[in-house]
Amino acid sequence: MRIRRSSVTVLVSAALLVPGIAACEPGGAKPAASQGPTASTDAKAALLASTLEIAKGNFSFAISSDSTRGEGVVHLPSQSARMKMTFGAAGGSLAMDMIYIGTDGWAKLEGDGLEAVPGLGLLATGKYHHIDKSKIEGLALLDFDFEDVDPAGAAALTQAVVDVRETADDVFSGTIDLTKATDASLVGGSIVKDLGPTAAKLPFEAKVDSQGRLTQLTVKVPAAGATAAQELQVTYSDYGAAPAPKAPPANQVVEAPAELYELLK
């Protein structure tokens, strides 16, 4: 995910995009590693299998790029999730904390210049704004789709791998074609367009745990056009043991103003 804009308004709009594409169905197992570099076919199968646990929706995560940092939790058993994101750009910065529990949602925004942006001044309260989901039907900006739980789109990214070898125990390296993973949230903005043909073969590294589950995926992106050299990275942890997010304290909550809903239409 990469956000680079001069307007705080655009930062907010981009920040509120719902993460994720449909993850693979759970199942499968990691192929046993062989001595030395694993054959590409076996390594690709292991890498694809490493994302299957994500679809169960019980994990913590962190994502990063040149101007974005984020972390959060997805807890499908309780239909809850939380995302804390920080975006930076030349024209301002934005920190956002979003909590989703069942049919309720809360959003807290803090950033440079929020007060001066039409429609956003009322959000600069330092409190969480409770979202009325009946007012955002058909608007996927403030909702969380618990059928698409992956915040980065790791399944799509691993499917876009061109070649891969297991270079060390539980470490995979190779190249990835980002033109085949443009729906993955980690590949945001104009990265693919700026890179041109280069986007079809970028180096990546992936790490898995002892059970073959993905713990880290890093794509190295060179400088091109408006795209600065950077590393796109997502990490996963707490598989099956993520803490369920809780609603913010009542004294830290206000109802979202009408301006917020109008801004997002």
Coordinates of C-alpha atoms in Angstrom, one line a residue:
M1 CA 0.0 0.0 0.0
R2 CA 1.5 3.3 -1.0
I3 CA 0.0 6.8 -0.5
R4 CA 1.7 9.8 -1.9
R5 CA -0.5 12.9 -2.4
S6 CA -0.3 16.6 -1.6
S7 CA -3.9 16.8 -0.3
V8 CA -5.0 15.7 3.2
T9 CA -8.4 15.1 1.7
V10 CA -7.0 12.6 -0.7
L11 CA -5.0 11.0 2.1
V12 CA -8.2 10.4 4.0
S13 CA -10.0 9.0 1.0
A14 CA -7.2 6.6 0.1
A15 CA -6.7 5.7 3.8
L16 CA -10.3 4.5 4.2
L17 CA -10.2 2.1 1.3
V18 CA -11.1 -1.4 2.6
P19 CA -8.1 -3.7 2.5
G20 CA -8.1 -7.1 0.9
I21 CA -9.1 -9.3 -1.9
A22 CA -10.6 -12.8 -1.6
A23 CA -8.1 -15.0 0.2
C24 CA -7.7 -18.7 -0.6
E25 CA -9.7 -21.3 1.3
P26 CA -7.9 -22.8 4.2
G27 CA -6.3 -26.2 3.8
G28 CA -3.1 -27.8 2.5
A29 CA 0.3 -28.1 4.1
K30 CA 3.8 -27.0 3.5
P31 CA 5.9 -29.3 1.4
A32 CA 8.9 -30.7 3.2
A33 CA 12.1 -28.7 2.5
S34 CA 14.9 -30.6 0.7
Q35 CA 18.6 -30.2 1.3
G36 CA 19.9 -27.1 -0.5
P37 CA 17.7 -24.8 -2.7
T38 CA 14.3 -26.3 -3.2
A39 CA 13.1 -26.9 -6.8
S40 CA 11.1 -24.0 -8.1
T41 CA 7.8 -26.0 -8.4
D42 CA 7.9 -27.3 -4.9
A43 CA 8.9 -23.8 -3.5
K44 CA 6.0 -22.2 -5.4
A45 CA 3.6 -24.7 -3.9
A46 CA 4.9 -24.1 -0.4
L47 CA 4.6 -20.4 -0.9
L48 CA 1.0 -20.6 -2.1
A49 CA 0.2 -22.9 0.8
S50 CA 1.7 -20.4 3.3
T51 CA -1.2 -17.9 2.8
L52 CA -4.0 -20.4 3.5
E53 CA -4.1 -19.7 7.2
I54 CA -4.7 -16.1 6.6
A55 CA -8.2 -16.9 5.2
K56 CA -9.2 -18.2 8.7
G57 CA -9.1 -14.6 9.8
N58 CA -7.3 -14.8 13.2
F59 CA -4.0 -13.0 13.1
S60 CA -2.1 -9.8 13.7
F61 CA -0.4 -7.9 10.9
A62 CA 1.8 -5.0 10.0
I63 CA 2.4 -3.3 6.6
S64 CA 4.8 -0.7 5.4
S65 CA 6.0 1.2 2.3
D66 CA 7.8 4.5 1.7
S67 CA 5.0 6.7 3.2
T68 CA 2.7 4.2 4.9
R69 CA 2.9 2.3 8.2
G70 CA 0.2 0.2 9.6
E71 CA -0.7 -2.5 12.0
G72 CA -3.8 -4.3 13.2
V73 CA -5.7 -7.4 14.1
V74 CA -8.3 -9.5 12.3
H75 CA -10.5 -11.7 14.5
L76 CA -13.1 -13.5 12.4
P77 CA -14.4 -15.6 15.3
S78 CA -15.8 -12.4 16.9
Q79 CA -16.4 -10.6 13.7
S80 CA -14.0 -7.9 14.7
A81 CA -10.9 -6.1 13.3
R82 CA -8.8 -3.1 14.0
M83 CA -6.4 -1.1 11.7
K84 CA -4.1 1.6 12.8
M85 CA -2.5 3.4 9.9
T86 CA -0.2 6.4 9.5
F87 CA 0.2 8.1 6.2
G88 CA 2.8 10.8 5.3
A89 CA 3.0 13.1 2.3
A90 CA 4.5 16.4 1.4
G91 CA 1.3 18.2 2.0
G92 CA 0.4 16.7 5.3
S93 CA 0.1 13.5 7.3
L94 CA -2.7 11.4 8.7
A95 CA -3.1 8.9 11.5
M96 CA -6.2 6.7 11.5
D97 CA -7.5 4.1 13.9
M98 CA -10.4 2.1 12.8
I99 CA -12.3 -0.6 14.8
Y100 CA -14.9 -2.9 13.5
I101 CA -17.0 -5.1 15.7
G102 CA -20.1 -6.8 14.2
T103 CA -22.4 -4.2 12.8
D104 CA -20.5 -1.3 14.6
G105 CA -17.6 0.7 13.4
W106 CA -15.5 3.5 14.9
A107 CA -12.9 5.8 13.2
K108 CA -10.5 8.2 14.8
L109 CA -8.6 10.6 12.6
E110 CA -5.7 12.8 13.5
G111 CA -3.5 14.8 11.1
D112 CA -1.8 18.0 9.9
G113 CA -4.3 20.5 8.6
L114 CA -7.5 18.5 9.2
E115 CA -9.2 21.6 10.6
A116 CA -8.6 23.5 7.4
V117 CA -10.1 20.9 5.1
P118 CA -13.8 21.3 4.3
G119 CA -15.8 18.5 5.8
L120 CA -13.0 17.3 7.9
G121 CA -12.7 20.0 10.6
L122 CA -15.5 18.3 12.6
L123 CA -13.4 15.1 12.7
A124 CA -10.5 16.8 14.4
T125 CA -12.0 16.1 17.8
G126 CA -9.4 13.6 19.1
K127 CA -12.2 11.1 19.6
Y128 CA -13.6 8.1 17.8
H129 CA -16.5 8.7 15.5
H130 CA -19.1 6.0 15.6
I131 CA -20.2 5.0 12.1
D132 CA -23.9 4.3 11.3
K133 CA -23.6 1.4 8.8
S134 CA -27.1 2.0 7.6
K135 CA -25.8 5.2 6.0
I136 CA -22.9 3.6 4.2
E137 CA -24.7 0.8 2.4
G138 CA -22.9 0.2 -0.9
L139 CA -20.0 2.3 0.3
A140 CA -17.1 0.1 1.1
L141 CA -14.9 2.8 2.5
L142 CA -15.9 2.5 6.2
D143 CA -16.9 -1.1 6.3
F144 CA -14.8 -4.3 6.7
D145 CA -15.6 -7.3 4.6
F146 CA -15.0 -10.4 6.7
E147 CA -15.0 -12.5 3.6
D148 CA -11.9 -10.6 2.4
V149 CA -9.8 -10.5 5.5
D150 CA -6.3 -10.1 4.2
P151 CA -5.0 -6.5 4.7
A152 CA -2.3 -6.8 2.0
G153 CA -3.5 -9.4 -0.5
A154 CA -0.8 -12.0 0.2
A155 CA -2.6 -14.7 -1.7
A156 CA -2.7 -12.6 -4.9
L157 CA 0.9 -11.6 -4.4
T158 CA 2.1 -15.2 -4.1
Q159 CA 0.1 -16.2 -7.1
A160 CA 1.9 -13.5 -9.1
V161 CA 5.4 -15.0 -8.3
V162 CA 7.4 -15.7 -11.4
D163 CA 10.1 -17.9 -10.0
V164 CA 11.1 -18.8 -6.4
R165 CA 13.5 -21.0 -4.6
E166 CA 13.9 -21.8 -0.9
T167 CA 17.3 -20.3 -0.3
A168 CA 17.4 -21.2 3.4
D169 CA 15.2 -23.0 5.9
D170 CA 11.8 -21.3 5.8
V171 CA 13.1 -18.4 3.5
F172 CA 12.1 -18.0 -0.1
S173 CA 13.5 -15.7 -2.7
G174 CA 12.7 -15.0 -6.3
T175 CA 10.9 -12.6 -8.6
I176 CA 7.3 -11.4 -8.7
D177 CA 5.1 -9.9 -11.5
L178 CA 3.2 -7.0 -9.9
T179 CA 1.2 -6.5 -13.0
K180 CA -0.6 -9.7 -12.0
A181 CA -1.3 -8.5 -8.5
T182 CA -2.7 -5.0 -8.9
D183 CA -5.7 -5.9 -6.8
A184 CA -3.5 -6.6 -3.8
S185 CA -3.8 -3.7 -1.3
L186 CA 0.0 -3.7 -0.8
V187 CA 0.4 -2.7 -4.4
G188 CA -1.4 0.7 -4.3
G189 CA -1.0 4.0 -6.0
S190 CA 0.8 4.2 -9.3
I191 CA 3.6 1.7 -8.6
V192 CA 2.9 -0.6 -11.5
K193 CA 2.3 2.3 -14.0
D194 CA 5.5 4.1 -13.0
L195 CA 7.6 1.0 -13.2
G196 CA 6.4 0.0 -16.6
P197 CA 8.0 -3.3 -17.9
T198 CA 10.1 -3.5 -14.7
A199 CA 7.1 -4.2 -12.6
A200 CA 6.9 -7.7 -14.2
K201 CA 10.0 -8.9 -12.6
L202 CA 10.8 -7.5 -9.1
P203 CA 12.8 -9.3 -6.4
F204 CA 11.0 -10.5 -3.3
E205 CA 11.7 -12.5 -0.2
A206 CA 9.2 -14.4 1.9
K207 CA 9.5 -16.1 5.3
V208 CA 7.4 -18.7 6.9
D209 CA 7.1 -20.2 10.4
S210 CA 7.8 -23.8 11.5
Q211 CA 4.2 -24.7 10.4
G212 CA 4.7 -23.2 6.9
R213 CA 2.6 -20.1 7.5
L214 CA 3.6 -16.8 5.9
T215 CA 5.2 -14.5 8.5
Q216 CA 6.8 -11.9 6.2
L217 CA 6.7 -10.9 2.5
T218 CA 8.9 -8.1 1.1
V219 CA 8.9 -6.8 -2.4
K220 CA 11.8 -4.6 -3.5
V221 CA 10.7 -1.7 -5.8
P222 CA 13.3 0.4 -7.6
A223 CA 12.9 4.1 -8.2
A224 CA 10.9 5.0 -11.3
G225 CA 8.9 8.0 -12.3
A226 CA 7.0 9.3 -9.2
T227 CA 7.8 6.0 -7.4
A228 CA 10.6 6.2 -4.9
A229 CA 12.8 3.2 -4.3
Q230 CA 11.2 1.4 -1.5
E231 CA 10.3 -2.0 0.1
L232 CA 6.7 -3.1 0.3
Q233 CA 6.4 -5.3 3.3
V234 CA 3.7 -7.2 5.2
T235 CA 4.1 -9.3 8.3
Y236 CA 1.7 -11.8 9.9
S237 CA 1.8 -13.2 13.5
D238 CA -0.5 -14.5 16.2
Y239 CA -2.1 -17.1 13.9
G240 CA -5.1 -18.5 15.8
A241 CA -4.4 -16.5 18.9
A242 CA -5.0 -12.8 17.9
P243 CA -6.6 -10.6 20.6
A244 CA -10.1 -9.6 19.7
P245 CA -10.4 -5.8 19.4
K246 CA -12.6 -4.0 21.9
A247 CA -14.9 -1.0 21.4
P248 CA -13.4 2.3 22.5
P249 CA -14.5 3.7 25.9
A250 CA -17.8 5.5 25.7
N251 CA -16.3 8.8 26.9
Q252 CA -14.0 8.7 23.8
V253 CA -16.8 8.3 21.3
V254 CA -19.0 10.7 19.4
E255 CA -21.4 10.1 16.5
A256 CA -20.0 10.7 13.1
P257 CA -21.3 14.0 11.6
A258 CA -23.3 14.1 8.4
E259 CA -20.3 15.8 6.7
L260 CA -18.3 12.6 6.9
Y261 CA -20.9 10.6 5.0
E262 CA -21.2 13.3 2.4
L263 CA -17.5 13.5 2.0
L264 CA -17.2 9.8 1.2
K265 CA -20.1 9.7 -1.3

